[in-house]
Amino acid sequence: MLWNDEFETLPREAIESLQLKRLQQTVERVYATVPFYRRQFDQQGVKPEQIKSLNDLSRLPFTLKQDMRDNYPYGLFAVPLDQIVRIHASSGTTGKPTVVGYTRRDIDNWTEMMARSFVAAGAHRGDVIHNAYGYGLFTGGLGAHYGAERIGASVIPMSGGNTKKQLMIMQDFGSTVITCTPSYSLYLAEAAAEEGIDIRALKLRVGILGAEPWSEKMRAEIEEKVGIKAIDIYGLSEILGPGVGIECIEAQSGLHIWEDHFIVEVIDPDSGEVLPLGEQGELVITTITKEGIPMIRYRTRDITRIIAEPCVCGRTHRRLARMSGRSDDMLIIRGVNVFPSQIESVLMDIEGVEPHYLLIVDREENLDTLEVQVEVNEQTFSDEIKVLQDLTSRIQKEIKDILGITCRVRLVEPKTIARSEGKAKRVIDNRPR
Ligand code: DLL
């Protein structure tokens, strides 16, 4: 099922000519209206009229999160505030949030993209969509809400938190679709079990899960424990919010990017060079329909690759492989590059271990240390010491095999690692800066 047959199946040439036309308009507009972009373009020695083909995109300068901070709060807006009907912000790890503004048409386009996304995930009119993304400055709640209404589903604006109540509503209201972070979906399953509720027996059919990195193995866990099809949804507030890309339920393999609204590139994060199609690197996104805060070559820091092969679902929009982490999530431990997702995939393969873990990085006598805390399940926890010791050494060995570094492994009791209602926190880096 498609939401917008015409646009979701545009032939490649039509997508590209639309992209070029919209890119040219965007570039002209930002050059004329946003002093920051004019300065950046001038410094790079490029004029809007030099953008004659999609390849010329690479002549334009990148935009960074820092640029948004430097122009806080409204400096990158391309329209006067009286045309902005909504403001969202995302809190970074430090300092001021990054602020984004939407015109009425931006909200309408976002809603259209979320409607396409819901339908791609197999949701439809008649569904009861239990929206547990946070409402507020975070884009997740309202973004999903508008899209759910647009397809004619009944949306329950739950927001995050209050897990017991979520379960009650889910049972009583007959929720069929859940939208939340992947980690929260597991938490719901766990809390349900504690309450004596068989979550698998509820009406839930699909989970539309995103806002944080997760893995194929985590998907298998969620599908099994929650009893749903788990669909990956990607987005970021700087570009839109949720709905930049989504997996289709037919393939569950790669996230379709709505290419009539965005142009994606994958670059080498060190050199900034555009990589050949299909190679893994940092995702860069240019918006081509946004009015409030258009983004030119925004460096997302998310690591992925473009999948250009056609998809079984019939959508012609290219896909991105599941995000394998963020370049700024990458830990350098004793000189070795470590992505939390690599450790996650080791842990998920091991019997007796739960999908809840925490990586603690520290420095002792000038040497980096890594401690992997991981929960074991009830059954393993009550096993003999010997079993637990074997499990510890096995995890240690497998991490060493994959990453080449020795870590400390600490098995912890079930339910001791803090659960999150939104994005999970997986890393604590205590090293002195
Ligand atoms: O997380 C928007 C969103 C809401 C997406 C609900 C999906 C669902 P931000 O708070 O600005 O926006 O965070 C964006 O989260 O750059 C990625 O690093 C990460 N992220 C989002 N979706 C995924 C995903 C929302 N499916 C940042 N897989 C992005 C991996 C994701 N990482």
XYZ file of C-alpha atoms and ligand atoms in Angstrom:
465
model
C 0.000 0.000 0.000
C 1.143 3.497 -0.833
C -0.081 6.797 0.522
C 0.862 8.945 -2.459
C 1.050 6.711 -5.511
C 2.249 9.391 -7.862
C 5.147 10.715 -5.843
C 6.228 7.462 -4.226
C 6.704 5.756 -7.582
C 8.169 8.588 -9.661
C 10.684 7.237 -12.178
C 14.310 7.977 -11.315
C 14.711 10.650 -14.007
C 11.601 12.445 -12.792
C 12.852 12.385 -9.191
C 16.183 13.770 -10.268
C 14.805 16.550 -12.418
C 12.436 17.549 -9.623
C 15.362 17.480 -7.199
C 17.446 19.731 -9.425
C 14.653 22.259 -9.886
C 13.917 22.361 -6.161
C 17.593 22.491 -5.233
C 18.121 25.499 -7.485
C 15.159 27.288 -5.928
C 16.359 26.493 -2.415
C 19.882 27.666 -3.092
C 18.665 30.922 -4.594
C 16.339 31.504 -1.688
C 18.856 30.890 1.068
C 21.465 33.013 -0.686
C 18.995 35.876 -0.801
C 17.504 35.533 2.653
C 19.968 33.951 5.104
C 23.147 35.994 5.715
C 24.900 32.895 7.070
C 24.467 31.019 3.788
C 25.441 34.029 1.699
C 28.697 34.293 3.646
C 29.363 30.576 3.401
C 28.732 30.511 -0.354
C 30.858 33.612 -0.903
C 33.715 32.124 1.081
C 33.540 28.975 -0.997
C 33.347 31.133 -4.162
C 30.108 29.614 -5.403
C 27.056 31.441 -6.737
C 23.526 30.003 -6.880
C 23.477 30.171 -10.700
C 26.451 27.774 -10.823
C 24.274 24.912 -9.605
C 23.404 23.454 -12.995
C 23.266 19.758 -12.207
C 22.855 17.558 -9.127
C 26.595 16.925 -9.226
C 27.158 20.610 -8.548
C 25.720 20.065 -5.084
C 29.193 19.008 -3.960
C 30.440 22.547 -4.676
C 28.315 23.886 -1.834
C 29.639 24.210 1.719
C 28.497 21.884 4.509
C 26.311 23.035 7.371
C 27.156 21.788 10.869
C 25.299 21.539 14.130
C 27.750 24.140 15.433
C 26.478 26.581 12.787
C 23.017 26.219 14.266
C 24.386 26.901 17.727
C 26.318 29.935 16.496
C 23.136 31.327 14.976
C 20.949 30.539 17.976
C 18.010 30.810 18.102
C 16.596 32.077 14.804
C 19.635 33.053 12.737
C 19.192 30.341 10.101
C 15.490 30.974 9.530
C 14.764 31.934 5.936
C 11.407 33.571 6.621
C 10.270 36.200 9.133
C 8.968 34.845 12.413
C 5.392 35.792 11.532
C 5.409 32.976 8.964
C 6.610 30.371 11.448
C 3.750 28.389 12.964
C 5.737 25.874 15.021
C 9.073 25.798 16.824
C 10.867 22.655 17.995
C 14.270 22.206 19.560
C 16.574 19.356 20.283
C 18.744 19.316 23.321
C 22.329 18.472 22.639
C 24.633 16.952 25.193
C 25.931 20.377 26.100
C 24.791 23.967 25.991
C 21.897 25.488 24.131
C 19.460 23.433 22.091
C 19.263 23.628 18.315
C 16.129 25.414 17.237
C 14.032 24.751 14.149
C 10.986 26.566 12.771
C 8.246 25.372 10.430
C 5.980 27.368 8.155
C 2.445 26.162 7.558
C 3.606 24.491 4.352
C 6.511 22.828 6.181
C 4.057 21.292 8.641
C 1.922 20.158 5.751
C 4.879 18.499 3.995
C 6.044 16.887 7.215
C 2.552 15.522 7.796
C 2.511 14.154 4.227
C 5.876 12.448 4.796
C 4.725 10.973 8.090
C 1.516 9.775 6.420
C 3.594 8.053 3.730
C 5.764 6.597 6.484
C 2.845 5.184 8.453
C 1.396 3.573 5.347
C 4.821 2.179 4.389
C 4.940 0.590 7.842
C 1.590 -1.070 7.222
C -0.620 1.299 9.247
C -3.991 2.451 7.924
C -7.304 4.053 8.712
C -8.947 2.003 11.455
C -5.678 1.536 13.303
C -5.399 2.754 16.874
C -1.996 4.414 16.970
C -0.511 4.572 20.441
C 1.972 7.401 20.198
C 4.527 7.134 22.990
C 7.077 9.522 21.486
C 7.464 12.551 23.724
C 5.221 15.551 23.002
C 6.919 18.869 23.478
C 10.034 20.424 22.043
C 11.066 16.967 20.799
C 9.764 16.402 17.267
C 8.765 12.768 17.815
C 5.369 13.238 19.473
C 3.762 15.919 17.314
C 5.434 14.698 14.127
C 3.946 11.225 14.469
C 0.653 12.639 15.721
C -0.079 14.738 12.647
C 0.846 11.915 10.272
C -1.352 9.444 12.136
C -4.321 11.801 11.894
C -3.671 12.434 8.209
C -4.077 8.752 7.331
C -7.320 8.689 9.279
C -6.125 6.457 12.100
C -7.234 7.028 15.701
C -4.243 8.470 17.467
C -3.747 8.233 21.220
C -1.428 11.080 22.268
C 0.251 9.180 25.108
C 3.661 10.867 25.062
C 6.458 9.163 27.017
C 6.474 7.953 30.606
C 3.950 6.525 33.023
C 4.507 3.012 31.810
C 1.758 1.333 33.821
C -0.819 3.692 32.405
C 0.534 3.090 28.910
C -0.111 -0.611 29.389
C -3.596 -0.068 30.710
C -4.530 2.194 27.802
C -2.953 -0.187 25.329
C -5.070 -3.026 26.656
C -8.318 -1.132 27.138
C -8.209 1.009 23.984
C -7.008 -1.806 21.763
C -3.874 -0.123 20.413
C -2.760 -1.743 17.165
C 0.309 0.348 16.356
C 2.904 1.636 18.801
C 5.290 4.480 18.094
C 8.221 4.825 20.505
C 11.942 4.240 20.769
C 13.092 0.637 20.302
C 14.461 0.550 23.840
C 11.137 1.707 25.251
C 9.272 -1.030 23.394
C 11.382 -3.591 25.249
C 10.774 -1.805 28.501
C 7.030 -1.974 27.869
C 7.303 -5.726 27.308
C 9.200 -6.132 30.535
C 6.796 -3.951 32.520
C 3.855 -5.842 31.016
C 5.281 -9.141 32.206
C 5.657 -7.695 35.696
C 2.027 -6.648 35.660
C 1.012 -10.103 34.536
C -0.027 -8.820 31.103
C 0.787 -10.925 28.062
C 1.812 -8.142 25.712
C 2.029 -10.558 22.800
C -1.646 -11.344 23.186
C -2.726 -7.686 22.847
C -3.885 -6.212 19.544
C -0.526 -4.581 18.820
C 0.611 -5.449 15.307
C 3.328 -2.983 14.328
C 5.914 -0.870 16.107
C 7.310 2.210 14.366
C 10.541 2.580 16.201
C 13.356 5.076 15.921
C 15.076 8.150 17.369
C 18.048 6.065 18.519
C 20.389 3.495 16.979
C 19.364 -0.156 17.205
C 20.372 -3.355 15.486
C 18.931 -6.253 13.496
C 19.331 -8.437 16.547
C 17.481 -5.935 18.671
C 14.717 -6.071 16.068
C 14.481 -9.839 16.460
C 14.247 -9.449 20.238
C 11.511 -6.845 19.979
C 9.489 -8.792 17.428
C 9.669 -11.829 19.651
C 9.067 -10.164 23.007
C 6.435 -7.617 21.991
C 4.840 -9.759 19.304
C 4.895 -7.087 16.575
C 6.542 -6.272 13.278
C 9.239 -3.768 14.188
C 9.799 -1.039 11.598
C 12.764 1.334 11.645
C 11.994 5.045 11.255
C 14.672 7.696 10.916
C 14.695 11.419 11.273
C 16.334 14.382 12.915
C 14.985 17.697 14.019
C 17.498 19.758 12.034
C 16.060 18.288 8.822
C 12.436 17.577 9.728
C 11.818 15.345 12.744
C 10.614 11.753 12.335
C 9.764 10.653 8.806
C 12.898 11.542 6.843
C 13.062 7.851 6.028
C 11.315 4.622 6.897
C 11.473 0.925 6.131
C 8.610 -0.564 4.183
C 6.856 -3.510 5.786
C 7.248 -5.516 2.583
C 11.048 -5.624 2.716
C 12.031 -4.390 6.215
C 15.369 -3.751 4.648
C 16.681 -0.223 4.369
C 14.864 3.065 4.932
C 13.230 4.816 1.969
C 14.174 8.471 1.945
C 11.513 10.844 0.595
C 13.630 12.079 -2.251
C 11.155 14.617 -3.559
C 11.923 16.539 -0.339
C 15.558 15.670 0.366
C 18.807 14.973 -1.422
C 21.112 12.563 0.363
C 24.854 12.133 -0.042
C 27.309 9.934 1.822
C 30.726 11.416 2.506
C 34.024 10.388 3.990
C 33.776 11.995 7.450
C 37.476 12.839 7.480
C 38.041 14.291 4.023
C 34.502 15.492 3.288
C 34.676 13.859 -0.172
C 31.480 12.381 -1.587
C 31.830 8.593 -1.617
C 30.857 6.347 -4.530
C 27.241 5.159 -4.422
C 26.797 2.322 -1.926
C 29.854 2.990 0.210
C 29.447 3.531 3.920
C 30.142 6.928 5.436
C 28.490 9.977 6.974
C 25.044 10.937 5.771
C 24.641 14.490 4.466
C 21.147 15.809 3.764
C 19.950 18.824 1.796
C 16.324 19.886 2.159
C 14.675 21.010 -1.076
C 11.173 21.978 0.019
C 11.667 23.445 3.471
C 10.761 27.106 3.890
C 11.325 27.855 7.574
C 14.845 26.572 7.936
C 16.243 25.096 4.747
C 19.392 23.045 5.271
C 22.184 22.901 2.757
C 24.396 19.805 2.982
C 23.732 19.212 6.682
C 26.271 16.828 8.199
C 24.135 14.447 10.237
C 27.077 12.494 11.772
C 24.979 9.363 11.199
C 26.782 6.489 9.525
C 25.042 4.618 6.708
C 25.169 3.820 2.999
C 22.796 4.417 0.103
C 21.013 1.401 -1.371
C 20.224 2.176 -5.011
C 18.736 -1.196 -6.005
C 14.978 -1.163 -6.596
C 12.788 -2.328 -3.704
C 10.117 -5.036 -3.858
C 7.516 -2.598 -2.512
C 7.496 -0.551 -5.714
C 8.633 2.704 -4.142
C 11.301 4.302 -6.284
C 12.853 6.374 -3.518
C 16.280 5.138 -2.605
C 16.970 3.504 0.708
C 19.538 4.022 3.424
C 20.941 1.066 5.301
C 20.128 0.949 9.019
C 22.191 3.615 10.783
C 25.179 1.872 12.265
C 25.855 4.624 14.781
C 27.032 8.199 14.785
C 30.526 9.293 13.939
C 30.534 11.257 17.188
C 29.350 8.189 19.159
C 32.488 6.487 18.135
C 34.659 5.849 21.140
C 38.373 5.721 20.744
C 39.602 3.298 23.332
C 43.334 2.774 23.459
C 43.442 3.990 19.888
C 40.819 1.542 18.659
C 37.617 2.872 17.102
C 34.668 1.344 18.872
C 31.022 1.792 17.965
C 28.549 0.837 20.711
C 26.585 -1.031 18.013
C 29.485 -3.465 17.569
C 29.333 -4.412 21.223
C 25.564 -4.593 21.066
C 25.734 -7.127 18.271
C 28.104 -9.342 20.269
C 25.830 -9.222 23.303
C 22.657 -9.912 21.353
C 24.118 -13.154 20.068
C 24.689 -14.559 23.515
C 22.141 -16.750 25.203
C 21.122 -15.731 28.734
C 21.905 -12.056 28.235
C 19.260 -9.319 28.087
C 19.267 -6.419 25.591
C 20.153 -3.930 28.326
C 23.743 -2.828 28.597
C 25.935 0.080 29.523
C 29.477 0.881 28.434
C 31.617 2.683 30.960
C 34.834 4.169 29.710
C 37.446 5.482 32.103
C 41.158 6.074 32.403
C 43.409 4.377 34.918
C 47.105 5.180 35.068
C 46.898 6.807 31.649
C 45.293 3.786 30.103
C 41.743 3.738 28.761
C 39.491 1.124 30.297
C 36.194 -0.235 29.079
C 33.687 -1.905 31.308
C 30.719 -3.610 29.714
C 27.820 -3.984 32.098
C 25.159 -6.307 30.871
C 22.061 -7.720 32.429
C 21.558 -11.443 32.533
C 18.108 -12.994 32.615
C 16.541 -14.377 35.785
C 17.390 -17.921 34.954
C 21.054 -17.277 34.268
C 21.284 -15.073 37.307
C 20.301 -17.917 39.588
C 22.801 -20.286 37.965
C 25.981 -21.384 39.640
C 28.973 -19.104 39.855
C 30.768 -21.276 37.339
C 28.131 -20.642 34.690
C 28.331 -16.918 35.273
C 32.100 -16.971 35.092
C 32.003 -18.838 31.807
C 29.533 -16.336 30.444
C 31.762 -13.442 31.497
C 34.807 -14.895 29.798
C 32.861 -15.730 26.682
C 31.616 -12.150 26.296
C 35.093 -10.829 26.977
C 36.592 -13.128 24.374
C 34.049 -12.312 21.692
C 34.510 -8.583 22.179
C 38.253 -9.076 22.010
C 37.891 -11.085 18.783
C 35.854 -8.345 17.147
C 37.448 -5.182 18.498
C 40.869 -6.358 19.534
C 40.581 -4.822 22.978
C 40.239 -6.412 26.357
C 37.364 -5.141 28.420
C 36.015 -5.838 31.860
C 32.635 -7.542 31.770
C 30.228 -7.155 34.633
C 27.092 -9.226 34.658
C 24.397 -7.415 36.553
C 21.084 -8.469 37.991
C 18.002 -8.294 35.830
C 16.428 -4.800 35.722
C 19.313 -2.931 37.285
C 20.364 -0.893 34.275
C 18.288 2.278 34.084
C 15.439 2.099 31.561
C 14.642 5.082 29.424
C 11.291 6.376 28.252
C 12.953 8.092 25.336
C 16.407 7.681 23.895
C 18.474 5.070 25.728
C 21.793 6.072 27.229
C 24.358 3.392 26.497
C 27.696 5.051 27.160
C 29.235 6.808 30.135
C 32.623 8.256 29.370
C 34.376 9.268 32.563
C 37.738 10.007 31.003
C 39.181 13.391 31.895
C 38.972 15.760 28.886
O 15.080 11.620 17.069
C 13.512 12.429 15.418
C 12.787 11.139 15.468
C 11.682 10.982 16.301
C 13.159 10.088 14.639
C 10.995 9.801 16.321
C 12.475 8.890 14.652
C 11.394 8.755 15.491
P 16.554 14.241 17.131
O 16.170 14.229 18.551
O 16.976 15.515 16.500
O 15.353 13.737 16.246
O 17.690 13.149 16.980
C 18.194 12.816 15.719
O 18.709 10.555 16.413
O 20.704 12.180 13.941
C 20.279 9.925 14.785
O 21.559 9.997 15.352
C 19.295 9.406 15.807
N 18.252 8.601 15.145
C 17.005 8.965 14.814
N 16.343 7.920 14.238
C 17.222 6.885 14.188
C 17.169 5.538 13.709
C 14.708 12.524 16.334
N 16.064 5.033 13.169
C 19.243 11.749 15.830
N 18.305 4.803 13.813
C 19.736 11.303 14.467
C 19.415 5.292 14.360
C 18.443 7.332 14.763
N 19.519 6.532 14.834
